[in-house]
C-alpha positions as CSV (number, residue, x, y, z in Angstrom):
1,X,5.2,-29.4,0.6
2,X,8.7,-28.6,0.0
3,X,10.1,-26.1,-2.6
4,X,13.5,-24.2,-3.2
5,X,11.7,-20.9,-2.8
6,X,8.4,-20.1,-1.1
7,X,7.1,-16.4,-1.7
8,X,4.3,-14.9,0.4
9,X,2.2,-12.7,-1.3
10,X,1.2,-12.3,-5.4
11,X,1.7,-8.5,-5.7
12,X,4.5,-6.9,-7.7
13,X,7.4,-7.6,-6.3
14,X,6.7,-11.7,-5.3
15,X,5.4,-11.9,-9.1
16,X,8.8,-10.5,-10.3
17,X,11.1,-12.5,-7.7
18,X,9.6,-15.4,-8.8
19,X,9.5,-14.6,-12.6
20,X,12.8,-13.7,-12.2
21,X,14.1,-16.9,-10.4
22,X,12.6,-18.8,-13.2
23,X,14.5,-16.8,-15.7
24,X,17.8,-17.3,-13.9
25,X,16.8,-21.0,-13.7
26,X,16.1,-21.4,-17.5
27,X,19.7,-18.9,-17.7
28,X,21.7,-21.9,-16.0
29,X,19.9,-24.6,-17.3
30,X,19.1,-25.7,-13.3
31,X,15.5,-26.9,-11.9
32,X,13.9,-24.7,-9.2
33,X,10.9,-24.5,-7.8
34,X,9.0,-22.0,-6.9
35,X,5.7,-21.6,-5.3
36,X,3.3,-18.3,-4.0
37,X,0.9,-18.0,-1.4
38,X,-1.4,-14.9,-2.0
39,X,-4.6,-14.4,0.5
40,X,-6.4,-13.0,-2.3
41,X,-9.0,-15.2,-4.1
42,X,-7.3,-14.7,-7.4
43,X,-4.3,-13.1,-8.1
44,X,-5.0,-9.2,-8.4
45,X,-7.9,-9.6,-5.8
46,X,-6.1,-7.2,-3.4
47,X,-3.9,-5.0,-5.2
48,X,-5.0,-1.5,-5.1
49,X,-2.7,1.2,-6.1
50,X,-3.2,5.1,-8.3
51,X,-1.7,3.8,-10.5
52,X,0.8,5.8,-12.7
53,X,3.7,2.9,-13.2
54,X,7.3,3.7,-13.6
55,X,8.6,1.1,-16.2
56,X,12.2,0.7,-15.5
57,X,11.9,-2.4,-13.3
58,X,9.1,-4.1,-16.2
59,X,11.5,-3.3,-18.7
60,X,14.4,-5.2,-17.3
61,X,12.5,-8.1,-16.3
62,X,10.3,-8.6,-19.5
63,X,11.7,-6.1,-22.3
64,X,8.8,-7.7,-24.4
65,X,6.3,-7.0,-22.6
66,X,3.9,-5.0,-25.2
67,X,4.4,-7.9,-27.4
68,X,3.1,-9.9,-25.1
69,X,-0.2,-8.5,-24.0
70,X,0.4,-6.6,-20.9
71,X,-2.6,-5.0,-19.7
72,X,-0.8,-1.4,-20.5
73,X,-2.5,1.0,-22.7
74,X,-2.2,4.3,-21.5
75,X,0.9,6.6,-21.6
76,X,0.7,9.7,-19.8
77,X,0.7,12.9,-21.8
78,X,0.1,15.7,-19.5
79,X,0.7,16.8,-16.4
80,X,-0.9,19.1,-13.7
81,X,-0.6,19.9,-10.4
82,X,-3.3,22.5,-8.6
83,X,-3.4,24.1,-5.4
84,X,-6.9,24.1,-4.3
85,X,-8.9,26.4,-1.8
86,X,-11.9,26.0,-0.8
87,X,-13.7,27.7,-4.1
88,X,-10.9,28.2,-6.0
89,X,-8.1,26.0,-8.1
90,X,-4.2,27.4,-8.9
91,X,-2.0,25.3,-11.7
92,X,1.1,25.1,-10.6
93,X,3.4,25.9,-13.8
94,X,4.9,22.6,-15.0
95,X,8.2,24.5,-15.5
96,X,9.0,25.7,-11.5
97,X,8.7,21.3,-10.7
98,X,11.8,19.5,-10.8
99,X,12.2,16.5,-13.2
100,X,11.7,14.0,-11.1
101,X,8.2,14.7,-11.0
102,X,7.7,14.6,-14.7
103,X,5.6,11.3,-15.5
104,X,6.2,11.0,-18.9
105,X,7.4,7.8,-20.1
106,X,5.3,6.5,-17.6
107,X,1.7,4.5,-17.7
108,X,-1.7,4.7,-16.1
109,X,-2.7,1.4,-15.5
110,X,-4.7,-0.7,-13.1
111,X,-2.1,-2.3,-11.2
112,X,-4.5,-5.7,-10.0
113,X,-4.8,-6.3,-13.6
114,X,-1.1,-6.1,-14.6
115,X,-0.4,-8.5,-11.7
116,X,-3.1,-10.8,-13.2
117,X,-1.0,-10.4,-16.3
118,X,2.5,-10.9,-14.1
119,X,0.6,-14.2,-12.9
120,X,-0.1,-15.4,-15.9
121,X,3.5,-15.1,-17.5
122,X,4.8,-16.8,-14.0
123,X,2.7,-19.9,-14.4
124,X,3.8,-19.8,-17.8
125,X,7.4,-20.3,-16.9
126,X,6.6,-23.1,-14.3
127,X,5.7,-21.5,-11.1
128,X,3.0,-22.6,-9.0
129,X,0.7,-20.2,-7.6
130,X,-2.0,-20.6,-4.9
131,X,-4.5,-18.1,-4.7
132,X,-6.9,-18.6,-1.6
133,X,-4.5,-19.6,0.6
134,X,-3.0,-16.7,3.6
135,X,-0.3,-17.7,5.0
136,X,-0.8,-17.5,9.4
137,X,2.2,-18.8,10.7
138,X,6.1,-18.6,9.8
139,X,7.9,-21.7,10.8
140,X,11.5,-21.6,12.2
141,X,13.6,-24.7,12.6
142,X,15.8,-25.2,16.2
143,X,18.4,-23.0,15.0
144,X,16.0,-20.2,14.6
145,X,15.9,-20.0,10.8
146,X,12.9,-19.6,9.1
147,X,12.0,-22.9,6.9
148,X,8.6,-21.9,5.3
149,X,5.3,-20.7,6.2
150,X,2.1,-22.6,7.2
151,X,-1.4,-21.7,5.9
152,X,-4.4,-21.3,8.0
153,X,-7.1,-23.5,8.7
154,X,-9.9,-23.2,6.9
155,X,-13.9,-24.4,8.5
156,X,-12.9,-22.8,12.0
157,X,-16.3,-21.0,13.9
158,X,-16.1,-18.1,15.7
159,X,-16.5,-20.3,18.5
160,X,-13.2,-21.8,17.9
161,X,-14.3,-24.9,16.9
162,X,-13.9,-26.8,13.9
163,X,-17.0,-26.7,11.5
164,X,-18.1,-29.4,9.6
165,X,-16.2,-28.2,6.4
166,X,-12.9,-28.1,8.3
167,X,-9.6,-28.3,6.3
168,X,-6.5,-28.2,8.2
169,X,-3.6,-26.0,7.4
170,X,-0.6,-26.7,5.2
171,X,3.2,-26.5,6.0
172,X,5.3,-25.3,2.7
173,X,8.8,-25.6,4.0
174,X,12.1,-24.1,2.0
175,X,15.7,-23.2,1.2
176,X,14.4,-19.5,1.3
177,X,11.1,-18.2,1.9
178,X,10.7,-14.5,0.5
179,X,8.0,-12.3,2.1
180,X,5.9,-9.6,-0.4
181,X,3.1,-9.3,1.9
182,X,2.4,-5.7,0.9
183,X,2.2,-2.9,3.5
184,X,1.9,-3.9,7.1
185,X,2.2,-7.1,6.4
186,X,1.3,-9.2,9.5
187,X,4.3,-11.8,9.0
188,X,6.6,-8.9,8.1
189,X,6.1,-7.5,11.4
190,X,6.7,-10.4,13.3
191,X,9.8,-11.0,11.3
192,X,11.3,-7.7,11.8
193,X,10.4,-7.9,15.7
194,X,11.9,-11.5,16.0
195,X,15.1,-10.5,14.1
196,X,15.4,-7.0,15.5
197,X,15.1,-6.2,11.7
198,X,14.5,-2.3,12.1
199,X,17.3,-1.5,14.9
200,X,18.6,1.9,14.2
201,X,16.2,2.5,11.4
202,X,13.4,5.4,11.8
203,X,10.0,4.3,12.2
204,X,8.2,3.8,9.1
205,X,5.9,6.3,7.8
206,X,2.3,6.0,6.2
207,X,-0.8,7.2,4.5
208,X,-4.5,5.6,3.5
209,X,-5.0,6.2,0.1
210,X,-9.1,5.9,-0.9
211,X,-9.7,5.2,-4.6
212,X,-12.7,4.8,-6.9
213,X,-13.0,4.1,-10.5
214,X,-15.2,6.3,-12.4
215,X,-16.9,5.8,-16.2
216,X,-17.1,9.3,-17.0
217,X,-18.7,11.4,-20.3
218,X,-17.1,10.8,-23.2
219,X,-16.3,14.2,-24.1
220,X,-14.6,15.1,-20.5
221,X,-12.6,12.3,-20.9
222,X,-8.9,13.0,-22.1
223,X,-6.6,9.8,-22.2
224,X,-3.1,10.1,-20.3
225,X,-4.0,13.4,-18.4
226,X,-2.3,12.9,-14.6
227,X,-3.6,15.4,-12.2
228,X,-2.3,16.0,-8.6
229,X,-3.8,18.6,-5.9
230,X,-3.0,19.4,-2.5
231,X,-4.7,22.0,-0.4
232,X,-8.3,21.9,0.7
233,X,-10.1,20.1,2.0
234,X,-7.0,19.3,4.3
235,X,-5.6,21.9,6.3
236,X,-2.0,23.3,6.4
237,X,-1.1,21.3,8.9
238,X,-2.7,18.0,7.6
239,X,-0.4,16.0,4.8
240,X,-1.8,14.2,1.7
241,X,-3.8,15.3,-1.5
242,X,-5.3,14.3,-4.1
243,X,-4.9,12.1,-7.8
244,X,-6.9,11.9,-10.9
245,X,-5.9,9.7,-13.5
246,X,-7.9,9.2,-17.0
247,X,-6.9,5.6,-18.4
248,X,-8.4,3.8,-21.0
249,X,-9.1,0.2,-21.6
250,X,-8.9,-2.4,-24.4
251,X,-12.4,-1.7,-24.8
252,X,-11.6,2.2,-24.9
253,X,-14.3,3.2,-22.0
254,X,-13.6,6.6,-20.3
255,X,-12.5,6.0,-17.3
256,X,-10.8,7.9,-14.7
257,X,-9.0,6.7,-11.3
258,X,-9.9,9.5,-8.5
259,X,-8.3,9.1,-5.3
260,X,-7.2,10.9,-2.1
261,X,-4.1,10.0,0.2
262,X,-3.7,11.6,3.5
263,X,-0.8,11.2,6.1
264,X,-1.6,9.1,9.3
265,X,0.6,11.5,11.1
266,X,-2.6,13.6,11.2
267,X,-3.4,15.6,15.1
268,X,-6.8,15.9,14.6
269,X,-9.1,12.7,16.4
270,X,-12.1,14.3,14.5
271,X,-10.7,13.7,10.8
272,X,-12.2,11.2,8.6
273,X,-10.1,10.0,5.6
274,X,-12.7,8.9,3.6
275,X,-15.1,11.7,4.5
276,X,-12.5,14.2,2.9
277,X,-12.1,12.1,0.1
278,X,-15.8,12.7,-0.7
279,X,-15.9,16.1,0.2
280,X,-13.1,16.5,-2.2
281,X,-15.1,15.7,-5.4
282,X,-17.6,18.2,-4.2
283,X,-15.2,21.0,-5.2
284,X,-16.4,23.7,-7.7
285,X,-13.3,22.3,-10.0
286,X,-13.2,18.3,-9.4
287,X,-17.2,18.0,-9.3
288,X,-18.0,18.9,-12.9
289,X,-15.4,15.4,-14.2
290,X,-18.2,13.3,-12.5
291,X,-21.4,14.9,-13.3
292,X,-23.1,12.3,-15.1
293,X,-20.6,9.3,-14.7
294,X,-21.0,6.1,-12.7
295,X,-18.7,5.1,-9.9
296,X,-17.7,1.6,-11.0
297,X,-15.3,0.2,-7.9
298,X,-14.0,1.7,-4.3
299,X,-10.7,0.6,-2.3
300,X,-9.0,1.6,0.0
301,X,-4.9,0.8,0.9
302,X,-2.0,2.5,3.6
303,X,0.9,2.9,2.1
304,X,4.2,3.5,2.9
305,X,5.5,7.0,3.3
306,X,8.9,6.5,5.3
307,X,10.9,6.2,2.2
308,X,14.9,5.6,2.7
309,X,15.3,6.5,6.5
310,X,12.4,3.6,7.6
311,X,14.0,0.6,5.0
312,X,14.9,-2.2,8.2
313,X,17.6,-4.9,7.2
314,X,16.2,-6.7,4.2
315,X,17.4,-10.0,4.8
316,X,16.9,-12.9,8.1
317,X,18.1,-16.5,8.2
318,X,16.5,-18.4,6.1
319,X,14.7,-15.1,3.9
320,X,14.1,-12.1,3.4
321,X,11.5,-8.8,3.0
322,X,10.5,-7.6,-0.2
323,X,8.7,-4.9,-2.1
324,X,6.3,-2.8,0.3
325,X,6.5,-5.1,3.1
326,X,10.1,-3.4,3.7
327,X,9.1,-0.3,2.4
328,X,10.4,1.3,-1.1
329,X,7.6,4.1,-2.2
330,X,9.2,6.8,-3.4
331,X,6.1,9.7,-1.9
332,X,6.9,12.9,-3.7
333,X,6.4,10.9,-7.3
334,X,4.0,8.5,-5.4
335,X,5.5,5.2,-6.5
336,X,6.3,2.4,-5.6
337,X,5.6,-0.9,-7.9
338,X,9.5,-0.1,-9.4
339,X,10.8,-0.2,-6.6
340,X,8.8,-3.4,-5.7
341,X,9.6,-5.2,-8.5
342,X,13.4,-4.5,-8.8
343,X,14.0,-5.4,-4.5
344,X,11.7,-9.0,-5.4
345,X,14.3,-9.5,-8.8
346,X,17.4,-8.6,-6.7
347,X,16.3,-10.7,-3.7
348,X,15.8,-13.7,-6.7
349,X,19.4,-13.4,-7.8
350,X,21.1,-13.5,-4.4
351,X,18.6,-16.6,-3.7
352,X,19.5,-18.2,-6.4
353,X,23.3,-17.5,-6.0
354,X,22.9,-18.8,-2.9
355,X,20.9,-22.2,-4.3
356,X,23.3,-22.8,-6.9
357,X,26.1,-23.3,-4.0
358,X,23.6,-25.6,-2.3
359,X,23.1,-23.2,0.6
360,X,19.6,-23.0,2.3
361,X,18.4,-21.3,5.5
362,X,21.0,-18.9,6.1
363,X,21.4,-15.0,5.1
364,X,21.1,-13.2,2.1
365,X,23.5,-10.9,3.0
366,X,24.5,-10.1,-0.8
367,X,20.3,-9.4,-1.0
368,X,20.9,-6.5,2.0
369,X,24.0,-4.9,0.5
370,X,23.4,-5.7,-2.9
371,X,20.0,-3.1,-3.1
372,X,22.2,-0.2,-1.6
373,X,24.2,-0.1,-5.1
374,X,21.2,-0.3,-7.0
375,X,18.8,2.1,-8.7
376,X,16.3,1.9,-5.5
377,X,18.7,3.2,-3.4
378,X,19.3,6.5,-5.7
379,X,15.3,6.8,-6.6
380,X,14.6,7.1,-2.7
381,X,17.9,8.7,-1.5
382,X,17.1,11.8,-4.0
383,X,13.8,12.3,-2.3
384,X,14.7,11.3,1.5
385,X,14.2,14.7,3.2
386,X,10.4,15.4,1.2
387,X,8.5,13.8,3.8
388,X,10.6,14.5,7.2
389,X,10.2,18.5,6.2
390,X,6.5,18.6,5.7
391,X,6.3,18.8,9.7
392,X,7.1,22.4,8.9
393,X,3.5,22.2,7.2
394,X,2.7,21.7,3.8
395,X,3.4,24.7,1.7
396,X,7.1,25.2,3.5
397,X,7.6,21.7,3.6
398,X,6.6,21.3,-0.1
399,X,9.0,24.4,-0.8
400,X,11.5,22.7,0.9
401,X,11.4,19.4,-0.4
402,X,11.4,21.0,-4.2
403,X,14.5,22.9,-3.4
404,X,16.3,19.7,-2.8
405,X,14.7,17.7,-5.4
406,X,15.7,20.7,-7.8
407,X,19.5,20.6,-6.5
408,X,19.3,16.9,-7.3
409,X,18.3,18.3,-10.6
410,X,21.2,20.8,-11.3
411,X,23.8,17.4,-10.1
412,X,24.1,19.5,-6.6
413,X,22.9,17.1,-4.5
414,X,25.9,16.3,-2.4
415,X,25.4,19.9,-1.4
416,X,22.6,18.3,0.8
417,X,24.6,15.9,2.1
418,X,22.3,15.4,5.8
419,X,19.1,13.5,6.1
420,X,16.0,14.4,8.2
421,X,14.6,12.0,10.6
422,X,10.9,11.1,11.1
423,X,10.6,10.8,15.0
424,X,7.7,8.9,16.5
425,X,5.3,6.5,14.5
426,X,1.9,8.0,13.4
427,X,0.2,6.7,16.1
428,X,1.5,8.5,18.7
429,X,0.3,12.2,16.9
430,X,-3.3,12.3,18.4
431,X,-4.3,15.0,20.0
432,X,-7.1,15.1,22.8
433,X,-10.9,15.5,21.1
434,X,-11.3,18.0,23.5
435,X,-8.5,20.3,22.1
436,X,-9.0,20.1,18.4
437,X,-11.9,21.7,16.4
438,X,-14.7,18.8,15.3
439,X,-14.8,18.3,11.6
440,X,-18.6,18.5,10.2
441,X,-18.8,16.9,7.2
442,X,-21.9,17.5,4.7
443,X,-24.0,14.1,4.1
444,X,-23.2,12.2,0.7
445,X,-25.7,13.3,-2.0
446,X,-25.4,9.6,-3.6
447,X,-24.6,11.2,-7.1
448,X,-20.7,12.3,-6.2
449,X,-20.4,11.9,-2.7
450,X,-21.3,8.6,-0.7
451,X,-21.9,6.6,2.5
452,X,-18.9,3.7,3.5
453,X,-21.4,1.2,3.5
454,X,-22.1,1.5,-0.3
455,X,-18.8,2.0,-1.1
456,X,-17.8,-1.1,0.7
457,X,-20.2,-2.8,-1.4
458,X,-18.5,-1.9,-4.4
459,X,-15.1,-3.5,-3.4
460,X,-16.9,-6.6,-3.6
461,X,-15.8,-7.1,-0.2
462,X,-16.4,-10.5,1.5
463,X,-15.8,-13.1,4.1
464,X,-16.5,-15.8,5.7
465,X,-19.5,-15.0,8.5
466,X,-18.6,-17.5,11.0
467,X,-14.9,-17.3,11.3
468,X,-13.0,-16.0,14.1
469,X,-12.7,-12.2,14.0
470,X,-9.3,-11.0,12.3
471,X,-9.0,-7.7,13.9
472,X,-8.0,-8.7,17.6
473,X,-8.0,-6.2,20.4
474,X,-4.8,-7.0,22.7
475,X,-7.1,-5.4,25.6
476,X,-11.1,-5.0,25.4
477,X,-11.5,-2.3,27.5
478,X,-9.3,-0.1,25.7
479,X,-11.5,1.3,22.7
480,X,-14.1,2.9,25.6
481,X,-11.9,3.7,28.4
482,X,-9.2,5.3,26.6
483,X,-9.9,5.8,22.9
484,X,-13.0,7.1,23.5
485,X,-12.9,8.9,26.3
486,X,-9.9,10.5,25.1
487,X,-9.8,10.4,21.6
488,X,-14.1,10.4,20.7
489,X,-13.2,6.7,19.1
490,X,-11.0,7.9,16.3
491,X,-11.5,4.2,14.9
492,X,-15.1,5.1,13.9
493,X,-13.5,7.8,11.7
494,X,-10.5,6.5,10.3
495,X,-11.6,3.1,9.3
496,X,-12.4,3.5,5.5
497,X,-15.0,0.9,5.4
498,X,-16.9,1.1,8.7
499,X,-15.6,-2.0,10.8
500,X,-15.6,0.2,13.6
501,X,-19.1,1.6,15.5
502,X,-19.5,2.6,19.0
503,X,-23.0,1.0,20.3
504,X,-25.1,1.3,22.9
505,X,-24.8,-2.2,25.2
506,X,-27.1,-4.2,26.8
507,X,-26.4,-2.3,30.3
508,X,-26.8,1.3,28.3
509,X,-22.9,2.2,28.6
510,X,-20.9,2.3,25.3
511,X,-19.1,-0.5,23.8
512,X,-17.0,-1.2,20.2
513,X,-18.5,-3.6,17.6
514,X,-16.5,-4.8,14.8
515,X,-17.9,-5.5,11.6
516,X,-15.3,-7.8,10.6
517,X,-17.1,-8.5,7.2
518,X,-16.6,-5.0,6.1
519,X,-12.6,-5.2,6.1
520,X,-10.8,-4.2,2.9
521,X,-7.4,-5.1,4.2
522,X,-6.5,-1.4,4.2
523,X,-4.7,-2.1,7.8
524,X,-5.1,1.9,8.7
525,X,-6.4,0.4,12.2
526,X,-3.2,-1.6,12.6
527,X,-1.4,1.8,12.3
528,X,-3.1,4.5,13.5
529,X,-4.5,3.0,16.8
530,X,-3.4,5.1,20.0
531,X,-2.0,2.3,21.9
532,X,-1.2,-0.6,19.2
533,X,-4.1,-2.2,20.7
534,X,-5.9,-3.5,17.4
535,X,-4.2,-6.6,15.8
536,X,-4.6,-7.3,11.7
537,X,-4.1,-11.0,11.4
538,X,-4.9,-13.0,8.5
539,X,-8.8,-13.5,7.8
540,X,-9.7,-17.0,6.3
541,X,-8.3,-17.6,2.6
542,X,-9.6,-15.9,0.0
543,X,-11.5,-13.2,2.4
544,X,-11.6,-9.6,1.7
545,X,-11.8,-7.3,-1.6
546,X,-12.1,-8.0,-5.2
547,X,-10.3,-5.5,-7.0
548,X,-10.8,-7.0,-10.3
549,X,-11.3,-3.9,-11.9
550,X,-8.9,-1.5,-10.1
């Protein structure tokens, strides 16, 4: 199948590239088409953010966009932040944070459905989408261009062998292929290997955010209230904290979005991200929100954390990376979806510069150099030495990341005219089992606090049995002989969705089973492993989460 412009991925930023090519096309009065490839079974399937959206990039790309039924309904109108202790709860005063933390003017939203909605208004204009289908394989012509992407088969065993319903992938070549795979996208990382993409770049950064989505009483419930925490149940030395959100609906139910994000730099092999999510809710001043609510929906997503020093070279022959598959979250005001959306409509307008001249499979370069005089640039240069300074621990490296959002503030920032580096990748931060204190977590009561296996079930996860496994081990021994005999099998604990379980084998010695089935697409193991020995690949179309709701 051939197209002018193939996009991978139907999150934020493809949506807007292609909504935006279409515009430009309509603009110039010129025919292009424009097709997207999204793994999920329906567009929205596997988005998962908070989500508090900046508007800016919305604005600029659909100015209409209340007029038109976007799934928006819920501007913020307060703001807290709270230091917690174990017992106890400090507001920090709204006064001593600098501006750039202020959310108002901003919107609480579930982010799958206004990527639904972002669907919707692309088909609308003439693009073709194609839910179901992951794209496996990037295909490069002889001069070592990339031409398109190929789907993967669908109907293979876990045998290897074609099943009876066997349906062969499909090649979509084109001019420029554009690739908004999210964070950690497999592809991405291929690319940026192939094309030496993040040469002299730091390594990029990350977190696992865990989310649920709570009906809660009526009368606790208190529409646009944003509320951040940091402190317990993490340690000083432990990044990451904590988000409650309360959002409404067009049917006006209560909800509230409740999540907890902690850094995959993390030391300690005994931590459990989703453990200290639940312990969280437990606390004296979260808990009371949930007595007598429902959890409606659990996810779980990494995220990118490296922020301007981690951004590789955008664009390749024949395309280029886009949205969070490059890397554009601005941490401190945990965003990211602007950012996502304005990189997929800038990468549109140099591809279609470069269309109109009849160009195809070469570099974007005006793509590359074009975001670096762009708002983008200034949202993440502003905020650039936040996450390098919390190695001094949280509360100095809070203070210290303030300070220079503050100077920013006062229009002193040249006065902060270095940049901090990151250092190694968050894999390499483990310490021994043996030399850090072991974490003992209370068990779930099933009212506020619960198991992975029932939360699982509420992210509607699913796939495909008999398929081959999608989280490849490059070596099979490693897991026992060096994870955990070293490490107590950290991927028991950091896996949000328990894929990973140490067994007992046939022969009575320990080996790893992976529960394929249970994968969210999180792609923490892809990150945090010691040695880089787990693989994410693509599952079978259509596999994975339902995040219709979140």
């Amino acid at each position: 199948m051939e197209y002018d412009v193939v996009i991978v991925g139907g999150g934020p930023s493809g949506l807007a590239a292609a909504i935006r090519l279409k515009q430009l096309a309509a603009e110039n009065d010129r025919e292009i088409s424009v097709c997207i490839l999204e793994k999920g079974g329906e567009i929205g399937a596997h988005i998962l953010s908070g989500a508090v959206i900046d508007p800016t990039a919305l604005n600029e790309l659909i100015p209409d966009w209340k007029d038109k039924g976007a799934p928006i309904h819920t501007p913020v109108t307060d703001d807290q932040f709270w230091t917690l202790t174990e017992t106890g709860a400090s507001k920090i005063p709204n006064w001593t944070l600098p501006k750039l933390m202020n959310n108002h003017g901003n919107y609480i939203v579930s982010l799958g459905r206004v990527c639904k909605w972002l669907g919707e208004q692309a088909e609308a204009m003439g693009v073709e989408i194609y839910p179901g289908f992951a794209a496996a394989e990037v295909l490069f012509n002889d001069a070592g261009a990339v031409i398109g992407v190929a789907t993967g088969d669908m109907g293979i065993g876990k045998d290897g062998e074609k099943k009876g319903e066997y349906q062969p992938g499909m090649e979509l070549h084109a001019k420029y292929t554009l690739f908004a795979e999210g964070v950690r996208g497999s592809l991405s990382q291929e690319l940026m290997k192939k094309f030496n993409l993040r040469d002299g770049v730091d390594p990029q950064k990350y977190g696992i955010g865990i989310k649920e989505l709570w009906q809660i009483d009526p009368a606790k419930h208190k529409p646009g209230l944003v509320t951040h925490s940091q402190g317990w149940p993490l340690d000083s030395k432990t990044g990451g904290g904590s988000f409650l959100y309360h959002l409404t609906n067009e049917n006006n139910d209560a909800l509230v979005a409740v999540g907890f994000v902690i850094h995959l730099n993390y030391e300690n092999p005994w931590l459990s991200p989703f453990d200290e999510f639940q312990r969280f809710k437990t606390h004296p001043h979260i808990k009371p929100l949930f007595e007598g609510g429902k959890r409606l929906a659990y996810g779980a997503r990494a995220i990118n954390e490296g922020g301007l020093q981690s951004v590789p070279k955008l664009s390749f022959p024949g395309g280029a990376l886009i949205g969070c598959s490059a890397g554009f979250v601005n941490l401190p005001r945990i965003k990211g979806t602007h950012n996502a959306m304005k990189t997929g409509m800038l990468a549109a307008e140099s591809a279609f510069d470069a269309l109109k001249t009849d160009r195809q499979h070469d570099e974007l370069h005006a793509y590359n150099d074009g975001w670096k005089k762009s708002w983008v640039f200034n949202d993440l240069y502003k905020v650039r030495n936040v996450k390098p300074g919390l190695k001094w621990g949280m509360t100095l490296g809070t203070l210290h990341g303030g300070i220079h959002m503050w100077m920013n503030d006062l229009g002193l920032g040249k006065l902060v005219g270095w940049t901090l580096r990151h250092g190694k990748p968050d894999n390499e931060y483990l310490k021994s089992a043996d030399q850090m204190p072991k974490i003992d977590y209370p068990k779930p009561d099933g009212v506020i606090s619960f198991d992975k296996l029932s939360s699982v079930f509420l992210s509607n996860t699913n796939h495909e049995e008999d398929q081959p496994v999608h989280l490849q081990l490059r070596d099979a021994s490693i897991p026992v002989k060096h994870n955990l005999a070293r490490y107590a099998g950290p991927e028991s604990r950091y896996c949000p969705a328990g894929v990973y379980e140490f067994i007992d084998g046939d022969d009575g010695a320990k080996k790893l089973q992976i529960n394929a089935q249970n994968c969210v697409h999180c792609k923490t193991c892809d990150i945090k492993d010691p040695l880089q020995n787990i693989h994410w690949v693509t599952p079978e179309g259509g596999g994975g989460p339902v995040y219709s709701v979140m």
